[in-house]
Coordinates of C-alpha atoms in Angstrom, one line a residue:
M1 CA 101.7 85.2 114.0
R2 CA 98.8 87.8 113.0
A3 CA 95.7 86.1 111.5
A4 CA 93.5 88.7 108.9
A5 CA 89.8 89.0 110.2
A6 CA 88.0 88.9 106.5
P7 CA 90.8 90.4 104.6
G8 CA 90.2 93.0 101.8
L9 CA 91.9 91.4 98.4
I10 CA 94.6 94.5 97.6
A11 CA 95.9 94.3 93.8
P12 CA 98.9 92.6 93.4
W13 CA 102.5 93.9 91.9
R14 CA 104.9 92.9 90.3
L15 CA 107.0 91.1 91.7
L16 CA 110.5 90.0 90.1
A17 CA 112.6 87.1 91.7
C18 CA 115.9 85.3 91.0
C19 CA 117.9 82.2 92.3
E20 CA 120.9 81.9 95.2
L21 CA 124.6 82.8 93.3
G22 CA 127.1 80.3 93.9
A23 CA 129.5 82.8 94.6
R24 CA 132.2 83.3 97.2
H25 CA 130.8 85.7 99.4
G26 CA 132.2 85.7 103.4
G27 CA 133.4 82.0 102.8
A28 CA 129.4 81.0 102.1
H29 CA 127.3 81.0 99.3
C30 CA 125.5 84.1 98.6
S31 CA 122.4 85.5 96.5
H32 CA 121.6 87.8 94.2
G33 CA 119.5 88.3 91.7
A34 CA 115.5 90.7 91.6
L35 CA 112.1 91.2 92.8
G36 CA 110.4 93.6 91.2
V37 CA 107.3 95.2 92.8
G38 CA 104.8 97.9 90.4
P39 CA 102.4 100.7 91.3
E40 CA 100.6 102.5 93.6
R41 CA 98.4 100.5 96.2
P42 CA 96.4 101.8 99.1
Q43 CA 98.1 103.3 102.3
L44 CA 99.7 100.6 104.5
D45 CA 97.5 100.4 107.4
G46 CA 99.9 97.2 108.8
P47 CA 101.4 94.0 107.9
V48 CA 100.9 93.0 105.1
V49 CA 100.2 89.3 104.4
L50 CA 101.4 87.1 101.0
S51 CA 99.2 84.1 100.0
E52 CA 98.6 81.7 97.4
Q53 CA 95.6 81.5 96.4
R54 CA 95.8 79.1 93.5
P55 CA 99.1 78.3 91.3
V56 CA 100.4 80.9 89.8
A57 CA 98.3 83.2 91.6
L58 CA 99.5 85.7 94.4
R59 CA 97.7 88.1 95.9
A60 CA 98.5 90.3 98.8
W61 CA 95.9 90.8 102.2
D62 CA 95.9 93.4 104.8
A63 CA 96.4 91.8 108.0
G64 CA 95.6 94.0 110.6
A65 CA 97.4 97.0 112.4
V66 CA 100.3 95.7 114.4
P67 CA 104.0 95.6 111.6
G68 CA 105.6 92.4 112.2
P69 CA 106.7 89.6 109.7
Q70 CA 103.8 87.9 107.8
Q71 CA 102.8 84.6 106.0
D72 CA 104.7 83.1 103.1
A73 CA 104.6 83.6 99.7
R74 CA 105.0 80.9 97.8
V75 CA 106.0 81.1 94.9
P76 CA 105.6 78.3 91.8
G77 CA 108.1 76.7 90.7
A78 CA 111.1 77.8 92.7
Q79 CA 111.5 74.8 95.0
R80 CA 115.8 73.5 94.1
Q81 CA 119.0 73.2 95.8
G82 CA 119.3 76.6 97.6
A83 CA 117.1 79.4 98.2
L84 CA 115.5 82.3 96.2
G85 CA 117.7 84.9 96.0
G86 CA 118.4 88.6 95.8
L87 CA 115.8 91.0 95.3
E88 CA 115.0 94.6 93.4
L89 CA 112.0 96.6 93.6
R90 CA 110.9 98.3 90.4
R91 CA 108.0 99.8 89.6
A92 CA 105.9 98.2 86.5
S93 CA 102.7 96.5 85.6
P94 CA 101.1 93.4 88.2
S95 CA 103.0 90.0 87.2
L96 CA 105.4 87.7 89.2
G97 CA 108.3 86.4 87.6
V98 CA 110.8 83.5 89.0
L99 CA 113.9 83.1 87.9
R100 CA 115.0 79.1 88.3
Q101 CA 118.5 77.0 88.7
D102 CA 117.9 75.8 85.6
G103 CA 118.3 78.8 83.4
Q104 CA 114.4 79.4 82.5
C105 CA 112.3 82.6 83.7
L106 CA 109.1 82.4 84.9
L107 CA 106.7 85.5 84.6
A108 CA 102.5 85.3 85.5
G109 CA 100.2 88.4 85.9
E110 CA 98.0 88.5 88.2
G111 CA 95.1 86.2 88.3
P112 CA 94.9 82.7 87.4
V113 CA 96.6 83.4 84.2
K114 CA 99.6 81.0 82.4
E115 CA 103.1 81.0 83.2
N116 CA 105.5 82.4 80.3
N117 CA 108.8 81.2 80.4
Y118 CA 111.9 82.8 79.4
R119 CA 114.0 80.0 77.8
G120 CA 117.6 80.6 76.6
H121 CA 120.2 80.1 78.6
G122 CA 122.4 77.1 79.2
D123 CA 122.9 76.9 83.0
S124 CA 122.4 78.9 86.3
V125 CA 120.3 82.2 86.6
D126 CA 122.7 83.9 88.9
Q127 CA 121.3 87.5 89.1
L128 CA 118.6 89.8 87.1
C129 CA 118.7 93.2 87.0
W130 CA 116.3 95.3 86.0
H131 CA 116.7 98.5 83.7
P132 CA 116.8 101.8 86.2
S133 CA 113.9 103.5 84.1
N134 CA 112.1 101.2 81.5
P135 CA 110.3 99.0 83.8
D136 CA 109.8 96.6 81.0
L137 CA 113.1 95.5 80.3
F138 CA 115.4 93.5 82.0
V139 CA 119.1 91.7 82.5
T140 CA 120.2 88.1 83.6
A141 CA 123.5 86.8 84.0
S142 CA 124.4 83.4 83.9
G143 CA 126.9 80.8 84.5
D144 CA 127.3 79.4 80.7
K145 CA 129.4 82.4 79.8
T146 CA 126.1 85.1 78.1
I147 CA 124.3 87.5 79.5
R148 CA 120.9 88.3 78.5
I149 CA 118.2 91.2 77.7
W150 CA 114.8 90.4 77.7
D151 CA 111.8 92.0 76.7
V152 CA 108.5 91.4 79.7
R153 CA 105.8 92.2 76.6
T154 CA 107.4 89.8 74.1
T155 CA 108.9 87.5 76.8
K156 CA 111.8 87.3 74.4
C157 CA 115.1 87.9 74.6
I158 CA 115.8 90.8 72.7
A159 CA 119.7 90.5 72.9
T160 CA 122.5 87.6 73.8
V161 CA 126.1 88.9 74.8
N162 CA 129.2 86.6 74.8
T163 CA 131.2 86.8 77.7
K164 CA 134.5 85.2 78.4
G165 CA 133.4 83.7 82.2
E166 CA 130.7 82.1 84.0
N167 CA 128.8 85.4 85.4
I168 CA 128.0 85.8 89.2
N169 CA 127.0 89.3 89.6
I170 CA 125.4 92.2 86.9
C171 CA 123.9 96.2 87.1
W172 CA 122.9 98.5 85.0
S173 CA 124.2 102.2 85.1
P174 CA 122.1 104.7 86.3
D175 CA 121.7 106.4 83.1
G176 CA 120.7 103.5 81.3
Q177 CA 123.0 103.2 78.6
T178 CA 125.9 100.2 79.9
I179 CA 125.7 97.3 82.4
A180 CA 128.6 95.8 84.1
V181 CA 129.0 92.1 85.1
G182 CA 131.5 90.3 86.7
N183 CA 132.5 86.7 86.4
K184 CA 134.1 84.3 88.9
D185 CA 137.7 84.8 87.5
D186 CA 137.1 88.0 89.0
V187 CA 137.0 90.1 85.3
V188 CA 134.0 93.1 84.9
T189 CA 133.1 93.8 81.5
F190 CA 131.3 96.7 80.5
I191 CA 128.8 96.9 77.8
D192 CA 127.1 98.7 75.9
A193 CA 123.4 98.3 76.6
K194 CA 122.4 99.7 72.8
T195 CA 125.3 98.1 71.0
H196 CA 125.7 95.1 73.2
R197 CA 129.0 94.9 72.8
S198 CA 131.7 94.8 75.0
K199 CA 133.2 99.1 75.8
A200 CA 135.7 97.9 78.5
E201 CA 137.2 94.5 80.3
E202 CA 139.1 94.7 83.7
Q203 CA 140.5 92.2 85.3
F204 CA 141.3 92.3 88.7
K205 CA 143.7 90.9 90.7
F206 CA 141.5 90.4 94.1
E207 CA 138.0 89.0 94.7
V208 CA 135.5 91.0 93.7
N209 CA 132.2 90.7 95.2
E210 CA 129.2 93.3 94.5
I211 CA 129.8 95.9 91.9
S212 CA 127.7 99.5 91.7
W213 CA 127.6 102.8 90.3
N214 CA 127.0 105.4 92.8
N215 CA 123.8 107.7 91.9
D216 CA 125.5 110.4 89.9
N217 CA 126.9 107.5 87.2
N218 CA 130.3 109.0 87.3
M219 CA 132.1 106.5 89.8
F220 CA 132.8 102.4 90.1
F221 CA 132.3 100.7 93.1
L222 CA 133.7 97.6 94.2
T223 CA 133.8 95.2 97.5
N224 CA 136.7 93.0 97.6
G225 CA 137.5 89.6 99.9
N226 CA 140.2 91.4 101.3
G227 CA 137.9 94.3 103.3
C228 CA 138.1 97.1 101.3
I229 CA 135.9 99.0 98.6
N230 CA 137.4 99.9 95.3
I231 CA 136.2 103.3 93.6
L232 CA 137.0 104.0 90.1
S233 CA 136.3 107.0 87.8
Y234 CA 133.8 105.9 85.5
P235 CA 133.9 106.0 82.0
E236 CA 137.6 106.5 82.6
L237 CA 137.9 103.6 84.6
K238 CA 140.7 104.8 86.6
P239 CA 141.7 104.0 89.9
V240 CA 140.3 106.6 92.2
Q241 CA 140.6 105.4 95.6
S242 CA 140.9 101.9 97.8
I243 CA 139.2 102.1 101.7
N244 CA 140.2 100.0 103.8
A245 CA 136.0 99.6 105.0
H246 CA 136.4 96.0 106.9
P247 CA 138.5 94.3 108.3
S248 CA 137.7 91.1 106.2
N249 CA 135.3 90.5 103.5
C250 CA 133.4 92.7 102.1
I251 CA 130.5 91.6 101.1
C252 CA 128.0 93.6 100.1
I253 CA 127.4 97.8 98.9
K254 CA 124.6 99.6 98.5
F255 CA 123.7 103.2 97.8
D256 CA 121.0 105.2 99.5
P257 CA 118.2 107.0 97.1
M258 CA 118.5 110.1 98.0
G259 CA 122.7 110.2 96.6
K260 CA 123.7 111.0 100.5
Y261 CA 124.4 107.4 101.9
F262 CA 126.1 104.3 100.9
A263 CA 126.2 101.3 102.9
T264 CA 128.5 97.7 103.2
G265 CA 128.5 95.4 104.8
S266 CA 131.1 92.7 105.4
A267 CA 131.7 89.0 107.3
D268 CA 133.0 91.5 110.5
A269 CA 129.1 91.5 110.5
L270 CA 129.4 94.8 110.4
V271 CA 126.6 97.6 108.2
S272 CA 128.9 100.7 107.9
L273 CA 127.4 103.8 106.5
W274 CA 129.9 105.7 104.6
D275 CA 129.3 109.9 103.1
V276 CA 129.1 109.9 99.5
D277 CA 131.2 113.1 99.2
E278 CA 133.7 112.6 101.8
L279 CA 134.1 108.5 101.2
V280 CA 134.5 109.0 105.0
C281 CA 132.6 106.2 107.7
V282 CA 129.3 107.9 109.5
R283 CA 128.7 105.5 111.9
C284 CA 128.4 101.0 112.1
F285 CA 125.4 99.1 112.6
S286 CA 126.4 95.8 115.1
R287 CA 123.6 94.3 116.1
L288 CA 124.2 91.4 113.0
D289 CA 126.2 88.1 114.7
W290 CA 126.7 86.9 111.0
P291 CA 128.2 88.0 108.3
V292 CA 126.1 90.2 106.4
R293 CA 124.5 88.9 103.3
T294 CA 122.4 91.6 102.1
L295 CA 121.3 95.5 102.5
S296 CA 118.8 97.4 101.2
F297 CA 117.7 101.6 101.8
S298 CA 113.9 102.6 102.3
H299 CA 112.6 104.8 99.2
D300 CA 113.0 107.6 101.2
G301 CA 116.7 107.0 102.3
K302 CA 115.9 107.2 106.0
M303 CA 115.7 103.0 107.0
L304 CA 118.7 100.7 106.6
A305 CA 117.7 97.4 106.5
S306 CA 120.2 93.9 106.6
A307 CA 119.9 90.9 107.3
S308 CA 122.6 87.6 107.8
E309 CA 122.8 83.9 109.0
D310 CA 120.9 85.4 112.0
H311 CA 117.1 84.7 112.3
F312 CA 116.1 88.2 112.4
I313 CA 116.4 91.1 109.7
D314 CA 117.9 94.8 111.2
I315 CA 115.7 97.8 110.6
A316 CA 118.1 101.1 111.7
E317 CA 117.2 104.4 111.4
V318 CA 120.0 105.5 109.1
E319 CA 120.4 108.9 111.0
T320 CA 121.0 107.8 114.0
G321 CA 121.9 104.2 114.0
D322 CA 118.6 103.0 116.0
K323 CA 116.9 99.8 116.1
L324 CA 113.4 100.8 115.0
W325 CA 112.5 97.3 114.5
E326 CA 113.7 93.5 114.4
V327 CA 112.0 91.1 111.9
Q328 CA 111.8 88.0 113.3
C329 CA 113.1 85.0 111.2
E330 CA 112.8 80.9 111.1
S331 CA 116.2 81.2 109.0
P332 CA 119.0 82.9 107.4
T333 CA 117.9 85.3 105.4
F334 CA 119.4 85.8 101.3
T335 CA 117.6 89.3 100.5
V336 CA 116.3 92.1 101.5
A337 CA 114.7 95.0 98.8
W338 CA 112.6 97.6 100.5
H339 CA 109.3 98.4 98.0
P340 CA 110.2 101.9 95.6
K341 CA 107.5 104.1 97.0
R342 CA 106.4 102.4 100.4
P343 CA 107.1 100.6 104.0
L344 CA 107.4 97.9 102.8
L345 CA 110.1 95.0 102.8
A346 CA 110.3 92.2 100.7
F347 CA 112.9 89.2 102.0
A348 CA 113.6 85.6 101.6
C349 CA 114.9 83.4 103.4
D350 CA 116.4 79.5 103.4
D351 CA 113.9 78.1 104.1
K352 CA 112.7 74.0 104.4
D353 CA 109.6 73.1 102.8
G354 CA 109.0 70.2 106.0
K355 CA 105.8 69.1 104.9
Y356 CA 107.3 66.3 102.3
D357 CA 110.9 66.8 102.4
S358 CA 113.0 68.6 105.4
S359 CA 115.5 69.4 103.1
R360 CA 114.1 70.9 99.9
E361 CA 114.0 74.5 99.9
A362 CA 110.3 76.2 100.3
G363 CA 111.1 79.1 97.7
T364 CA 109.3 82.0 99.6
V365 CA 109.4 85.4 99.3
K366 CA 107.8 86.9 102.6
L367 CA 106.9 91.3 103.3
F368 CA 106.7 93.0 105.8
G369 CA 104.2 96.2 106.4
L370 CA 105.4 99.2 108.1
P371 CA 102.2 101.7 109.0
N372 CA 102.5 105.2 107.3
D373 CA 102.2 108.1 109.1
S374 CA 100.4 109.4 106.8

C-alpha cells in the first residue's frame, strides 16, 4: 500500500451508504443501498485515500501518482452482521450518511459535526435510492413493509408508504415521478412520488432480483432467478420481451449514463453487455470466477466495474472488453459505484475488524482513483 507523504486535504464529498440486503441473489446474500458523492473537487492526479480523523469526520487525501486501491474509510456506527451495502454516487453538498440494520440512517457533515439520525423504520433498512434530480431527497426500503422518503435539509421523513411485503429493492424513475419497490414475495409496486399512492402492482411468478427503468423512462427491466431479463413497457407494464441472458440466476443490471448499453451480472460469473436499442448482447466479460454481485458504469460510459466474491474488482473498457485495471481486495466485494463526474470508484467489501473480534464486520468504504488524462 502506497503511503502519502505530507498529504494535502481535499474537500470532502457527500457520502451515503446502506446496509447489506438479505435477499436471494445467486444463492448468497447480496447487498444493495446507496452511497452519494458530492460536488466538484480537484482533478485526480492519482489514487485517493479516505481516512478517519475522528468520529464522524471523514477526510480525503491525495495518495500519490500511482493508481491503486488505497486505505479504508471507516464509517462510524457501521459494525453489523453483514458488510456495508450498495453504493450510488450522486452530486450533493458535503456530508456522510450511513444506513444501519437497526432501521436508522445517520448523516454527518464535513468536519467534527453532529450526527443526524433518520429514525422511523421498524426493521432492517435494505436499500436506499436518491432522487434522480433533487439531491435533498432519498427513499428507503425496509423489511417493516414500508418505504420512507426523507429530506436531508430537515432530517425528517416527509412520507411513509405502506406496502404489502418485506421490501428488498427500490429504484426511482429517471423523471422522478415514480418509485418502484420490490418485496420478498416477488411483487413490484409502483408508487406515485408526489401523492405517495400506489399506481400499479405486479405479481411475478419468478424470483425478481434487481429492477430498473431504462434511461428513456419508457421501459422497465427486471432480472430474475431463471437467468432472464424481463422487459415491460412503461407506464403500460405490458410484456415486451423476455431475454434468455444467462444460463443461471441473473443477479444485477445497470444502464450506462450515455444510454447506449446496459450490463447484467449473473451467477455464471459472466458480465454481459447489451445494446439498448437492438436488445442484443454485444460482448461478455469473463474474468471473474464467482457470481457477479455488482456492476457500475463510469460517468462517461467508457469503463465498467464488476465485482463478486473474487478478491479483486475488474475494470474493463466497454467498447473492447479489454481489462484496464484489476483492483485487489482482501475480501469479497458487495458493491461498487463510480463517481458521477470523475474516474473514482467507491466500493464496499466484507471486511472484518480483526483488532478485537475477527468475526466482526469492519464497515468500511474504499476508494480507487484513476489518473485523469486532462
